[in-house]
Coordinates of C-alpha atoms in Angstrom, one line a residue:
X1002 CA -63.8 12.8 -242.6
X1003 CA -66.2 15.2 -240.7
X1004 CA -69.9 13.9 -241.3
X1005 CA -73.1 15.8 -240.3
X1006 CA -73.1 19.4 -238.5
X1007 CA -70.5 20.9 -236.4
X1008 CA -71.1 20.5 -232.6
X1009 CA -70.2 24.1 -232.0
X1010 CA -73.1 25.0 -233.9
X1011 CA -75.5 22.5 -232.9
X1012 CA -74.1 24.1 -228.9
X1013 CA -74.6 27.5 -230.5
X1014 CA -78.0 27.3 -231.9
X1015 CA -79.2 25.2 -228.9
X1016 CA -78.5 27.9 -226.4
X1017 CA -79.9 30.5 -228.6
X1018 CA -83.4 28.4 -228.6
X1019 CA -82.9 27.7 -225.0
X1020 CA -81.9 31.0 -223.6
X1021 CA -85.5 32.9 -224.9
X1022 CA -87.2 29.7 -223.1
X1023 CA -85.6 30.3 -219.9
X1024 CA -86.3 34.3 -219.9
X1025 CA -89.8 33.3 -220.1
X1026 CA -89.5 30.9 -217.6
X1027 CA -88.2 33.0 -214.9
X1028 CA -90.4 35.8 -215.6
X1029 CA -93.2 33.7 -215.0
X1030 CA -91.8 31.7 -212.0
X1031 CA -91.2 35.4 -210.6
X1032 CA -95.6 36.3 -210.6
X1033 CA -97.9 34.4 -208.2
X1034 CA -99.7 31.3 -210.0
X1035 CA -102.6 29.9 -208.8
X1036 CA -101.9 26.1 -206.9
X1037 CA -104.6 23.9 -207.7
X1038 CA -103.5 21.0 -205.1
X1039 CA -105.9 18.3 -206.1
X1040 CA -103.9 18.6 -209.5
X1041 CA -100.5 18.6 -208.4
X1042 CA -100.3 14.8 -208.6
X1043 CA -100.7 14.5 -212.8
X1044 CA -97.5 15.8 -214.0
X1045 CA -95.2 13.6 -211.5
X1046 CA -97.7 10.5 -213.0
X1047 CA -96.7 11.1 -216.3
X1048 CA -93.0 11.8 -215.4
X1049 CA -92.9 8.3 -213.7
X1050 CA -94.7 6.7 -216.3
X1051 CA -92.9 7.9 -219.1
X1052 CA -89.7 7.2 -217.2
X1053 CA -90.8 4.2 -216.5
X1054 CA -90.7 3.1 -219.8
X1055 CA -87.9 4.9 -221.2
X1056 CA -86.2 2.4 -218.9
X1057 CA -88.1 -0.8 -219.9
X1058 CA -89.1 -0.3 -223.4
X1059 CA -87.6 -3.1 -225.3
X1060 CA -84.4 -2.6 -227.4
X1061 CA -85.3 -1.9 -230.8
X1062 CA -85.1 -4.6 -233.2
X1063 CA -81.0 -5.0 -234.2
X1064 CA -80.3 -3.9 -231.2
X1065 CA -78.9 -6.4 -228.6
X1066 CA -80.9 -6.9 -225.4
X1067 CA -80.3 -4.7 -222.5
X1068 CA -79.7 -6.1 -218.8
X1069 CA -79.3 -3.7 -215.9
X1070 CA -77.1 -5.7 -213.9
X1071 CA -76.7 -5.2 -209.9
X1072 CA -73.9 -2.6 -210.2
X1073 CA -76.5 -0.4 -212.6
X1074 CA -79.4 -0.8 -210.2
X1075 CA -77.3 0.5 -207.7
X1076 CA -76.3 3.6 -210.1
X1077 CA -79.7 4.1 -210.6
X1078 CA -80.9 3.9 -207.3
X1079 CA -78.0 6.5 -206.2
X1080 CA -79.4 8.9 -208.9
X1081 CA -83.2 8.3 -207.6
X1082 CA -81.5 9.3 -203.9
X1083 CA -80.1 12.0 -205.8
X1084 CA -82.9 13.4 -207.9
X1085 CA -85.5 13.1 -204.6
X1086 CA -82.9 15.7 -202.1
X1087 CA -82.8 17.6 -204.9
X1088 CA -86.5 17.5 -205.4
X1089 CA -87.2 18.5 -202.1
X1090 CA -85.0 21.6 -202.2
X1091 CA -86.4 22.4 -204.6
X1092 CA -89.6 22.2 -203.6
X1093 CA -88.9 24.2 -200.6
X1094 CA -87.7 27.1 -202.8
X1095 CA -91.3 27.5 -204.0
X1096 CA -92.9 30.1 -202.1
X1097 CA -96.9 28.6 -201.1
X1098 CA -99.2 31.3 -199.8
X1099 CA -102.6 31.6 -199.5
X1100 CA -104.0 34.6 -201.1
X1101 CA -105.7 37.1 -198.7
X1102 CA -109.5 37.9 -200.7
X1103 CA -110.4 34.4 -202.0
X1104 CA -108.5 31.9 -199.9
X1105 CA -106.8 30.6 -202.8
X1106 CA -103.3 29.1 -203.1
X1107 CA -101.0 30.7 -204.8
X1108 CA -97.2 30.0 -205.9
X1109 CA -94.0 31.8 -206.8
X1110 CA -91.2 30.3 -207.8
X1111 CA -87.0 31.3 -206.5
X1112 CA -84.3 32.2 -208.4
X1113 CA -83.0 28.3 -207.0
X1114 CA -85.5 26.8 -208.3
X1115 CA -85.1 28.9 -212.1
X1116 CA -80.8 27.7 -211.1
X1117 CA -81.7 24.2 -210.6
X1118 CA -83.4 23.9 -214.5
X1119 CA -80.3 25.7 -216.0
X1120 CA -77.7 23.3 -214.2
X1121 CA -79.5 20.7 -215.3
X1122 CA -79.8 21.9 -219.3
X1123 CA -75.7 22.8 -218.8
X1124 CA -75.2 19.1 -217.0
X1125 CA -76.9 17.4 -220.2
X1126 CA -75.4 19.6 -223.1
X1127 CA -72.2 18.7 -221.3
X1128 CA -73.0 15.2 -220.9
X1129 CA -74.1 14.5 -224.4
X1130 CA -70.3 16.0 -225.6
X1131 CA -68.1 14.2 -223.0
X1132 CA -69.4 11.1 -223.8
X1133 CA -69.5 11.3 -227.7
X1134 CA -65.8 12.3 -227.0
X1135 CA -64.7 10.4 -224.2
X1136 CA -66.5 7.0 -223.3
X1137 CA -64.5 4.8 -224.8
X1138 CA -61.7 6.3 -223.4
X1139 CA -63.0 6.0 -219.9
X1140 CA -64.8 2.9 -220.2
X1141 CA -68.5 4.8 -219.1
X1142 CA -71.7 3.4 -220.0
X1143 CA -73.5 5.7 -222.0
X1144 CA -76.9 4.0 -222.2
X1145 CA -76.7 4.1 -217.8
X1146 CA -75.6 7.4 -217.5
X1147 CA -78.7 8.3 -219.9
X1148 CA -81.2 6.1 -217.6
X1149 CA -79.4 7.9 -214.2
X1150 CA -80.3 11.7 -215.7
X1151 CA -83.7 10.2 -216.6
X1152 CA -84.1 8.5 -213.1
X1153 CA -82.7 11.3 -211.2
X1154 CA -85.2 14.5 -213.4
X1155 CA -87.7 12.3 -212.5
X1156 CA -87.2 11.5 -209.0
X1157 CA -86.2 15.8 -208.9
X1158 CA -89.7 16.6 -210.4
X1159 CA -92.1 14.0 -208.3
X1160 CA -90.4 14.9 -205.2
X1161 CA -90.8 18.6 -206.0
X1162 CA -94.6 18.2 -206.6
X1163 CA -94.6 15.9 -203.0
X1164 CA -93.0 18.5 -201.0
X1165 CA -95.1 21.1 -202.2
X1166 CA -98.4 19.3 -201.4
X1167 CA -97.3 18.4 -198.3
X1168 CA -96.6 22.5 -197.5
X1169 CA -99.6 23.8 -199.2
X1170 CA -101.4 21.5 -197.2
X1171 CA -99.9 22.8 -193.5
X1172 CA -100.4 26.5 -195.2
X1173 CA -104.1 25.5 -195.6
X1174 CA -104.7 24.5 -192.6
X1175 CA -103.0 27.1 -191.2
X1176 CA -105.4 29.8 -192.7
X1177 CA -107.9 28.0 -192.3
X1178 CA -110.3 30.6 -190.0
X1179 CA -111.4 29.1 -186.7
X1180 CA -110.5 28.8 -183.0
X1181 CA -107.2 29.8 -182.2
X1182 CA -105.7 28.6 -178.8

């Protein structure tokens, strides 16, 4: 007995929200934006924090308690790995420049970076069907691969925001009139 929408449409509906989303993304990662650098370190705080406790809320009540043993650290920690390379390339397909009347910085975002958010939307749509169909089957932890995409979009985002600062920074200091030798 079939209980509680279709997937197919659930799939369906969710890429037609999605795909309007991502238009407007790309359209706007294509214009310059103004890079406020003593700002860049909020949203990878709140990422961190929130996946923080995502990962050490307590169980709800029913629920039994949750133990990451050794083996899941070490799942997690290969996601983190994961999550930071990716971060940084990333990062590096942002395009820092300082703009030529004010001395401000300024951003544009690549068609990687715009490839990188769509991956990761197809990765979880897929995710979240595979394992309703097949965990059992394959013995997978669903609860730890949930925590790894968590760990690794966090790890993707914070190391974004790093590498950028780090660049903006050297691209500062670069413009930055004086001596020349």
């Amino acid at each position: 007995m079939h209980h509680g929408p279709d997937p197919t449409t659930i799939t369906l509906i969710t890429v037609l929200i999605l795909l309007p989303l991502l238009y407007r993304r790309m359209r706007k990662l294509s214009r310059p934006q103004p890079l406020k650098l003593d700002r860049l370190w909020i949203r990878p705080a709140f990422i961190l924090a929130g996946c923080t406790l995502a990962l050490l809320a307590p169980q709800p009540p029913g629920m039994p308690a949750r133990v990451l043993a050794p083996p899941d650290w070490g799942w997690l920690a290969v996601a983190a790995a994961a999550g930071a390379w990716a971060g940084w390339q990333m990062g590096r397909t942002m395009h820092i420049e300082v703009h030529p009347e004010d001395g401000t910085l300024m951003t544009r975002g690549g068609m990687a970076a715009m490839l990188v958010i769509v991956v990761l939307i197809m990765f979880r749509m897929g995710l979240r069907g595979g394992l309703q169909m097949e965990a059992r089957a394959w013995h997978l932890n669903a609860l730890l691969i949930s925590d790894a995409s968590i760990v690794f979009s966090a790890l993707l985002f914070s190391v974004r925001s790093l590498e950028m600062y780090l660049r903006a920074r050297r691209v500062m200091a670069a413009a930055a009139p004086g001596p020349r030798p």
